[in-house]
PDB file of C-alpha atoms and ligand atoms in Angstrom:
ATOM      1  CA  MET A   1     -21.827  -9.161 -14.916  1.00 96.00           C
ATOM      2  CA  ILE A   2     -21.812  -8.703 -11.157  1.00 98.00           C
ATOM      3  CA  VAL A   3     -21.508 -11.967  -9.272  1.00 98.00           C
ATOM      4  CA  ILE A   4     -21.477 -12.644  -5.534  1.00 98.00           C
ATOM      5  CA  PHE A   5     -19.991 -15.774  -4.024  1.00 96.00           C
ATOM      6  CA  LEU A   6     -21.606 -16.991  -0.818  1.00 97.00           C
ATOM      7  CA  GLY A   7     -20.476 -19.899   1.290  1.00 95.00           C
ATOM      8  CA  PRO A   8     -18.876 -20.708   4.635  1.00 94.00           C
ATOM      9  CA  PRO A   9     -15.129 -20.320   5.190  1.00 90.00           C
ATOM     10  CA  GLY A  10     -13.243 -23.125   3.459  1.00 88.00           C
ATOM     11  CA  ALA A  11     -16.042 -23.847   0.967  1.00 92.00           C
ATOM     12  CA  GLY A  12     -13.664 -23.324  -1.961  1.00 89.00           C
ATOM     13  CA  LYS A  13     -14.698 -19.790  -2.917  1.00 91.00           C
ATOM     14  CA  GLY A  14     -11.095 -18.739  -3.596  1.00 90.00           C
ATOM     15  CA  THR A  15     -10.411 -21.738  -5.848  1.00 91.00           C
ATOM     16  CA  GLN A  16     -13.596 -21.251  -7.848  1.00 95.00           C
ATOM     17  CA  ALA A  17     -13.039 -17.486  -8.008  1.00 95.00           C
ATOM     18  CA  ALA A  18      -9.785 -18.141  -9.877  1.00 94.00           C
ATOM     19  CA  HIS A  19     -11.741 -20.214 -12.407  1.00 95.00           C
ATOM     20  CA  ILE A  20     -14.295 -17.426 -12.970  1.00 96.00           C
ATOM     21  CA  VAL A  21     -11.577 -14.793 -13.366  1.00 96.00           C
ATOM     22  CA  GLU A  22      -9.918 -16.960 -16.015  1.00 96.00           C
ATOM     23  CA  ARG A  23     -13.144 -17.784 -17.895  1.00 96.00           C
ATOM     24  CA  PHE A  24     -14.858 -14.385 -17.915  1.00 96.00           C
ATOM     25  CA  LYS A  25     -11.871 -12.052 -17.459  1.00 96.00           C
ATOM     26  CA  ILE A  26     -13.587 -10.137 -14.678  1.00 97.00           C
ATOM     27  CA  PRO A  27     -11.639  -9.283 -11.508  1.00 98.00           C
ATOM     28  CA  GLN A  28     -12.113 -11.036  -8.196  1.00 97.00           C
ATOM     29  CA  LEU A  29     -12.716  -8.553  -5.389  1.00 97.00           C
ATOM     30  CA  SER A  30     -11.883 -10.315  -2.146  1.00 96.00           C
ATOM     31  CA  THR A  31     -12.286  -8.122   0.921  1.00 96.00           C
ATOM     32  CA  GLY A  32     -10.251 -10.714   2.870  1.00 94.00           C
ATOM     33  CA  ASP A  33      -7.307 -10.309   0.432  1.00 94.00           C
ATOM     34  CA  MET A  34      -7.657  -6.519   0.493  1.00 95.00           C
ATOM     35  CA  LEU A  35      -7.685  -6.429   4.299  1.00 96.00           C
ATOM     36  CA  ARG A  36      -4.652  -8.746   4.466  1.00 94.00           C
ATOM     37  CA  ALA A  37      -2.820  -6.476   1.994  1.00 95.00           C
ATOM     38  CA  ALA A  38      -3.703  -3.434   4.138  1.00 94.00           C
ATOM     39  CA  ARG A  39      -2.508  -5.280   7.239  1.00 93.00           C
ATOM     40  CA  ASP A  40       0.793  -6.285   5.579  1.00 94.00           C
ATOM     41  CA  ALA A  41       1.304  -2.714   4.361  1.00 96.00           C
ATOM     42  CA  GLY A  42       0.766  -1.533   7.949  1.00 95.00           C
ATOM     43  CA  THR A  43      -1.937   1.003   7.056  1.00 94.00           C
ATOM     44  CA  PRO A  44      -4.144   2.263   9.925  1.00 91.00           C
ATOM     45  CA  VAL A  45      -7.113   0.263   8.579  1.00 89.00           C
ATOM     46  CA  GLY A  46      -4.930  -2.822   8.186  1.00 92.00           C
ATOM     47  CA  LEU A  47      -3.551  -2.639  11.693  1.00 92.00           C
ATOM     48  CA  LYS A  48      -7.032  -2.215  13.147  1.00 90.00           C
ATOM     49  CA  ALA A  49      -8.307  -5.136  11.082  1.00 93.00           C
ATOM     50  CA  LYS A  50      -5.516  -7.538  12.062  1.00 93.00           C
ATOM     51  CA  ALA A  51      -6.691  -8.310  15.592  1.00 91.00           C
ATOM     52  CA  ILE A  52     -10.307  -8.610  14.449  1.00 94.00           C
ATOM     53  CA  MET A  53      -9.377 -11.009  11.641  1.00 92.00           C
ATOM     54  CA  ASP A  54      -7.106 -13.136  13.815  1.00 89.00           C
ATOM     55  CA  ALA A  55      -9.977 -13.545  16.284  1.00 89.00           C
ATOM     56  CA  GLY A  56     -12.299 -14.670  13.484  1.00 89.00           C
ATOM     57  CA  ASN A  57     -14.626 -11.698  13.879  1.00 93.00           C
ATOM     58  CA  LEU A  58     -15.928  -9.336  11.221  1.00 96.00           C
ATOM     59  CA  VAL A  59     -14.393  -5.984  10.430  1.00 96.00           C
ATOM     60  CA  SER A  60     -16.948  -3.144  10.534  1.00 96.00           C
ATOM     61  CA  ASP A  61     -19.483  -2.859   7.727  1.00 97.00           C
ATOM     62  CA  ASP A  62     -18.480   0.741   6.982  1.00 95.00           C
ATOM     63  CA  ILE A  63     -14.815  -0.130   6.491  1.00 95.00           C
ATOM     64  CA  VAL A  64     -15.386  -3.008   4.061  1.00 96.00           C
ATOM     65  CA  ALA A  65     -18.140  -1.167   2.179  1.00 97.00           C
ATOM     66  CA  ALA A  66     -15.821   1.838   1.702  1.00 95.00           C
ATOM     67  CA  ILE A  67     -13.057  -0.452   0.406  1.00 95.00           C
ATOM     68  CA  ILE A  68     -15.430  -2.019  -2.131  1.00 97.00           C
ATOM     69  CA  GLU A  69     -16.988   1.293  -3.159  1.00 96.00           C
ATOM     70  CA  GLU A  70     -13.565   2.639  -4.048  1.00 95.00           C
ATOM     71  CA  ARG A  71     -12.414  -0.563  -5.761  1.00 96.00           C
ATOM     72  CA  ILE A  72     -15.381  -0.856  -8.149  1.00 97.00           C
ATOM     73  CA  GLU A  73     -14.536   2.552  -9.608  1.00 95.00           C
ATOM     74  CA  ALA A  74     -11.409   1.057 -11.190  1.00 96.00           C
ATOM     75  CA  GLU A  75     -11.408   0.536 -14.939  1.00 97.00           C
ATOM     76  CA  ASP A  76     -10.981  -3.245 -14.733  1.00 97.00           C
ATOM     77  CA  CYS A  77     -14.435  -3.444 -13.107  1.00 97.00           C
ATOM     78  CA  ALA A  78     -16.203  -1.912 -16.120  1.00 95.00           C
ATOM     79  CA  LYS A  79     -17.362  -5.287 -17.495  1.00 94.00           C
ATOM     80  CA  GLY A  80     -18.295  -6.577 -14.075  1.00 96.00           C
ATOM     81  CA  PHE A  81     -16.639  -8.251 -11.117  1.00 98.00           C
ATOM     82  CA  LEU A  82     -16.841 -11.142  -8.738  1.00 98.00           C
ATOM     83  CA  LEU A  83     -17.374 -10.359  -5.069  1.00 98.00           C
ATOM     84  CA  ASP A  84     -15.697 -12.952  -2.861  1.00 96.00           C
ATOM     85  CA  GLY A  85     -16.244 -12.501   0.866  1.00 95.00           C
ATOM     86  CA  PHE A  86     -18.428  -9.406   0.500  1.00 97.00           C
ATOM     87  CA  PRO A  87     -21.199  -8.792   1.475  1.00 98.00           C
ATOM     88  CA  ARG A  88     -21.058 -10.739   4.726  1.00 98.00           C
ATOM     89  CA  THR A  89     -23.916  -9.082   6.615  1.00 98.00           C
ATOM     90  CA  ILE A  90     -27.361  -7.739   5.706  1.00 98.00           C
ATOM     91  CA  PRO A  91     -26.243  -4.093   6.210  1.00 98.00           C
ATOM     92  CA  GLN A  92     -23.321  -4.734   3.811  1.00 98.00           C
ATOM     93  CA  ALA A  93     -25.748  -6.178   1.235  1.00 98.00           C
ATOM     94  CA  GLU A  94     -27.962  -3.102   1.587  1.00 98.00           C
ATOM     95  CA  MET A  95     -24.970  -0.776   1.208  1.00 98.00           C
ATOM     96  CA  LEU A  96     -23.927  -2.714  -1.894  1.00 98.00           C
ATOM     97  CA  ASP A  97     -27.405  -2.441  -3.418  1.00 98.00           C
ATOM     98  CA  ASP A  98     -27.327   1.323  -2.753  1.00 98.00           C
ATOM     99  CA  MET A  99     -23.866   1.929  -4.172  1.00 97.00           C
ATOM    100  CA  LEU A 100     -24.665  -0.083  -7.304  1.00 98.00           C
ATOM    101  CA  SER A 101     -28.049   1.494  -7.912  1.00 97.00           C
ATOM    102  CA  LYS A 102     -26.436   4.959  -7.785  1.00 96.00           C
ATOM    103  CA  LYS A 103     -24.351   3.816 -10.750  1.00 95.00           C
ATOM    104  CA  GLY A 104     -27.347   2.281 -12.527  1.00 96.00           C
ATOM    105  CA  LEU A 105     -26.044  -1.219 -11.755  1.00 96.00           C
ATOM    106  CA  ALA A 106     -27.312  -4.227  -9.815  1.00 97.00           C
ATOM    107  CA  VAL A 107     -26.117  -7.642  -8.677  1.00 98.00           C
ATOM    108  CA  ASP A 108     -26.836 -10.193 -11.435  1.00 97.00           C
ATOM    109  CA  VAL A 109     -26.466 -13.442  -9.566  1.00 98.00           C
ATOM    110  CA  VAL A 110     -25.503 -14.837  -6.173  1.00 98.00           C
ATOM    111  CA  ILE A 111     -23.877 -18.249  -6.205  1.00 98.00           C
ATOM    112  CA  GLU A 112     -24.182 -20.172  -2.965  1.00 97.00           C
ATOM    113  CA  LEU A 113     -21.563 -22.890  -2.594  1.00 96.00           C
ATOM    114  CA  LYS A 114     -23.304 -25.552  -0.537  1.00 95.00           C
ATOM    115  CA  VAL A 115     -20.979 -27.667   1.584  1.00 94.00           C
ATOM    116  CA  ASP A 116     -21.157 -30.170   4.368  1.00 91.00           C
ATOM    117  CA  GLU A 117     -19.797 -28.366   7.446  1.00 87.00           C
ATOM    118  CA  ALA A 118     -18.219 -31.521   8.925  1.00 86.00           C
ATOM    119  CA  ALA A 119     -16.098 -31.865   5.788  1.00 88.00           C
ATOM    120  CA  LEU A 120     -14.848 -28.288   6.109  1.00 89.00           C
ATOM    121  CA  ILE A 121     -12.738 -28.991   9.166  1.00 88.00           C
ATOM    122  CA  GLU A 122     -11.086 -31.897   7.296  1.00 88.00           C
ATOM    123  CA  ARG A 123     -10.343 -29.558   4.380  1.00 85.00           C
ATOM    124  CA  LEU A 124      -8.833 -27.063   6.810  1.00 87.00           C
ATOM    125  CA  ARG A 125      -6.528 -29.728   8.301  1.00 90.00           C
ATOM    126  CA  THR A 126      -5.406 -30.762   4.809  1.00 90.00           C
ATOM    127  CA  ARG A 127      -4.828 -27.135   3.797  1.00 86.00           C
ATOM    128  CA  ILE A 128      -2.672 -26.459   6.870  1.00 89.00           C
ATOM    129  CA  LYS A 129      -0.630 -29.634   6.256  1.00 92.00           C
ATOM    130  CA  GLU A 130      -0.124 -28.800   2.576  1.00 93.00           C
ATOM    131  CA  THR A 131       0.843 -25.194   3.322  1.00 92.00           C
ATOM    132  CA  LEU A 132       3.401 -26.289   5.919  1.00 93.00           C
ATOM    133  CA  ALA A 133       4.735 -29.045   3.649  1.00 95.00           C
ATOM    134  CA  ALA A 134       5.239 -26.462   0.889  1.00 94.00           C
ATOM    135  CA  GLY A 135       7.230 -24.338   3.343  1.00 94.00           C
ATOM    136  CA  ARG A 136       4.689 -21.508   3.228  1.00 93.00           C
ATOM    137  CA  GLU A 137       3.302 -19.569   6.156  1.00 89.00           C
ATOM    138  CA  VAL A 138      -0.140 -20.568   7.484  1.00 86.00           C
ATOM    139  CA  ARG A 139      -2.666 -17.693   7.619  1.00 81.00           C
ATOM    140  CA  GLY A 140      -3.124 -16.236  11.133  1.00 78.00           C
ATOM    141  CA  ASP A 141      -6.811 -17.195  11.078  1.00 79.00           C
ATOM    142  CA  ASP A 142      -6.212 -20.719   9.710  1.00 80.00           C
ATOM    143  CA  ASN A 143      -6.443 -22.734  12.891  1.00 85.00           C
ATOM    144  CA  GLU A 144      -9.249 -24.885  14.242  1.00 87.00           C
ATOM    145  CA  GLU A 145     -10.293 -22.522  17.009  1.00 89.00           C
ATOM    146  CA  THR A 146     -10.582 -19.447  14.803  1.00 89.00           C
ATOM    147  CA  PHE A 147     -12.174 -21.557  12.097  1.00 90.00           C
ATOM    148  CA  ALA A 148     -14.976 -22.672  14.429  1.00 91.00           C
ATOM    149  CA  LYS A 149     -15.512 -19.028  15.368  1.00 92.00           C
ATOM    150  CA  ARG A 150     -15.656 -17.995  11.682  1.00 92.00           C
ATOM    151  CA  LEU A 151     -18.157 -20.743  10.972  1.00 93.00           C
ATOM    152  CA  GLY A 152     -20.369 -19.470  13.807  1.00 94.00           C
ATOM    153  CA  VAL A 153     -20.080 -15.902  12.509  1.00 95.00           C
ATOM    154  CA  TYR A 154     -21.019 -17.176   9.038  1.00 96.00           C
ATOM    155  CA  ARG A 155     -24.130 -18.933  10.340  1.00 95.00           C
ATOM    156  CA  GLU A 156     -25.277 -15.942  12.375  1.00 97.00           C
ATOM    157  CA  GLN A 157     -24.367 -12.975  10.228  1.00 98.00           C
ATOM    158  CA  THR A 158     -23.813 -14.156   6.653  1.00 97.00           C
ATOM    159  CA  ALA A 159     -26.289 -17.012   6.147  1.00 97.00           C
ATOM    160  CA  PRO A 160     -29.235 -14.526   6.412  1.00 98.00           C
ATOM    161  CA  LEU A 161     -28.061 -13.255   3.019  1.00 98.00           C
ATOM    162  CA  ILE A 162     -29.379 -16.479   1.478  1.00 98.00           C
ATOM    163  CA  PRO A 163     -33.073 -15.589   2.011  1.00 98.00           C
ATOM    164  CA  TYR A 164     -32.223 -11.915   1.281  1.00 98.00           C
ATOM    165  CA  TYR A 165     -31.067 -12.761  -2.244  1.00 98.00           C
ATOM    166  CA  GLU A 166     -33.620 -15.518  -2.685  1.00 98.00           C
ATOM    167  CA  LYS A 167     -36.322 -12.861  -2.242  1.00 97.00           C
ATOM    168  CA  GLN A 168     -34.621 -10.798  -4.946  1.00 96.00           C
ATOM    169  CA  GLY A 169     -34.751 -13.875  -7.229  1.00 97.00           C
ATOM    170  CA  LYS A 170     -30.952 -13.844  -7.572  1.00 98.00           C
ATOM    171  CA  LEU A 171     -29.859 -16.935  -5.678  1.00 98.00           C
ATOM    172  CA  SER A 172     -28.434 -20.028  -7.402  1.00 98.00           C
ATOM    173  CA  ALA A 173     -27.000 -22.890  -5.359  1.00 97.00           C
ATOM    174  CA  VAL A 174     -24.147 -25.145  -6.452  1.00 97.00           C
ATOM    175  CA  ASP A 175     -23.088 -28.368  -4.754  1.00 96.00           C
ATOM    176  CA  GLY A 176     -19.635 -27.481  -3.452  1.00 94.00           C
ATOM    177  CA  MET A 177     -18.729 -31.000  -2.340  1.00 92.00           C
ATOM    178  CA  GLY A 178     -17.763 -32.381  -5.759  1.00 92.00           C
ATOM    179  CA  THR A 179     -14.351 -32.228  -7.431  1.00 94.00           C
ATOM    180  CA  VAL A 180     -12.996 -28.780  -8.302  1.00 95.00           C
ATOM    181  CA  THR A 181     -13.841 -29.456 -11.971  1.00 97.00           C
ATOM    182  CA  ALA A 182     -17.391 -30.562 -11.201  1.00 97.00           C
ATOM    183  CA  VAL A 183     -18.021 -27.486  -9.055  1.00 97.00           C
ATOM    184  CA  SER A 184     -16.606 -25.242 -11.804  1.00 97.00           C
ATOM    185  CA  ALA A 185     -18.928 -26.901 -14.337  1.00 97.00           C
ATOM    186  CA  GLY A 186     -21.923 -26.204 -12.061  1.00 97.00           C
ATOM    187  CA  ILE A 187     -20.869 -22.557 -11.815  1.00 97.00           C
ATOM    188  CA  ASP A 188     -20.366 -22.256 -15.584  1.00 97.00           C
ATOM    189  CA  ALA A 189     -23.880 -23.613 -16.177  1.00 97.00           C
ATOM    190  CA  ILE A 190     -25.227 -20.695 -14.124  1.00 97.00           C
ATOM    191  CA  LEU A 191     -22.945 -17.947 -15.406  1.00 97.00           C
ATOM    192  CA  ASP A 192     -22.636 -18.743 -19.131  1.00 96.00           C
ATOM    193  CA  PRO A 193     -26.254 -17.774 -20.007  1.00 95.00           C
ATOM    194  CA  ILE A 194     -26.039 -14.578 -17.927  1.00 95.00           C
ATOM    195  CA  TRP A 195     -22.734 -13.645 -19.599  1.00 93.00           C
ATOM    196  CA  THR A 196     -24.210 -14.211 -23.063  1.00 90.00           C
ATOM    197  CA  GLU A 197     -27.173 -11.983 -22.243  1.00 86.00           C
ATOM    198  CA  LYS A 198     -24.952  -9.087 -21.148  1.00 77.00           C
TER     199      LYS A 198
HETATM  200  P1  AMP B   1     -11.773 -14.206   4.058  1.00 97.94           P
HETATM  201  O1  AMP B   1     -10.442 -14.272   3.411  1.00 97.94           O
HETATM  202  O2  AMP B   1     -12.859 -13.771   3.112  1.00 97.94           O
HETATM  203  O3  AMP B   1     -12.144 -15.468   4.785  1.00 97.94           O
HETATM  204  O4  AMP B   1     -11.699 -13.055   5.164  1.00 97.94           O
HETATM  205  C1  AMP B   1     -10.795 -13.134   6.241  1.00 97.94           C
HETATM  206  C2  AMP B   1     -11.245 -12.215   7.366  1.00 97.94           C
HETATM  207  O5  AMP B   1     -11.294 -10.864   6.897  1.00 97.94           O
HETATM  208  C3  AMP B   1     -12.640 -12.477   7.906  1.00 97.94           C
HETATM  209  O6  AMP B   1     -12.661 -13.507   8.880  1.00 97.94           O
HETATM  210  C4  AMP B   1     -12.985 -11.118   8.495  1.00 97.94           C
HETATM  211  O7  AMP B   1     -12.316 -10.882   9.721  1.00 97.94           O
HETATM  212  C5  AMP B   1     -12.391 -10.164   7.469  1.00 97.94           C
HETATM  213  N1  AMP B   1     -13.365  -9.852   6.393  1.00 97.94           N
HETATM  214  C6  AMP B   1     -13.259 -10.191   5.076  1.00 97.94           C
HETATM  215  N2  AMP B   1     -14.318  -9.750   4.381  1.00 97.94           N
HETATM  216  C7  AMP B   1     -15.130  -9.131   5.282  1.00 97.94           C
HETATM  217  C8  AMP B   1     -16.397  -8.488   5.190  1.00 97.94           C
HETATM  218  N3  AMP B   1     -17.060  -8.404   4.030  1.00 97.94           N
HETATM  219  N4  AMP B   1     -16.923  -7.968   6.331  1.00 97.94           N
HETATM  220  C9  AMP B   1     -16.271  -8.036   7.495  1.00 97.94           C
HETATM  221  N5  AMP B   1     -15.101  -8.642   7.665  1.00 97.94           N
HETATM  222  C10 AMP B   1     -14.509  -9.187   6.565  1.00 97.94           C
END
């Protein structure tokens, strides 16, 4: 089962991804996490990505597509995977369709987490406070200025994926404003029948 998570930054994709991983035992492939790992390891790709990420911009389509193409070859992806944060542009979605079709695979479903943008900034403030209170380091791109930039980038470059997947008949929307449990239940209602079919 190949699932894509769509939604603006701060919509709760990471939280819900953990739920899906637990329920279906498929890995979460987060290009954001992979780029942060590359940055922390100081690889050439990671170092190049750091400045772009801190500014709230998108890393090049070719770089992220290559990272995903390599990752889906791993054995733990054999039963499917959850894409979190990829694709983020139409060219990335086209590259994904191509790489999957070469393997005789296709995206099964795209879950759009629908959220009220005004509430996102409040969530961000809470997340920063909680992270600091727990004595952990706040992500370099977790500040209001970069967040506003990321939201703009989402609207311009990622939101066009909604009609793209709608046309393919793969889009399912979930209300992302409820409690974590309610959102998970909405996601399960979409994924359970697809999982059973596979
Ligand atoms: P995320 O953790 O998904 O919010 O990603 C953090 C940052 O990593 C983004 O703001 C981008 O700079 C970069 N990034 C993650 N995924 C992608 C992608 N699919 N395409 C381009 N840039 C990405």
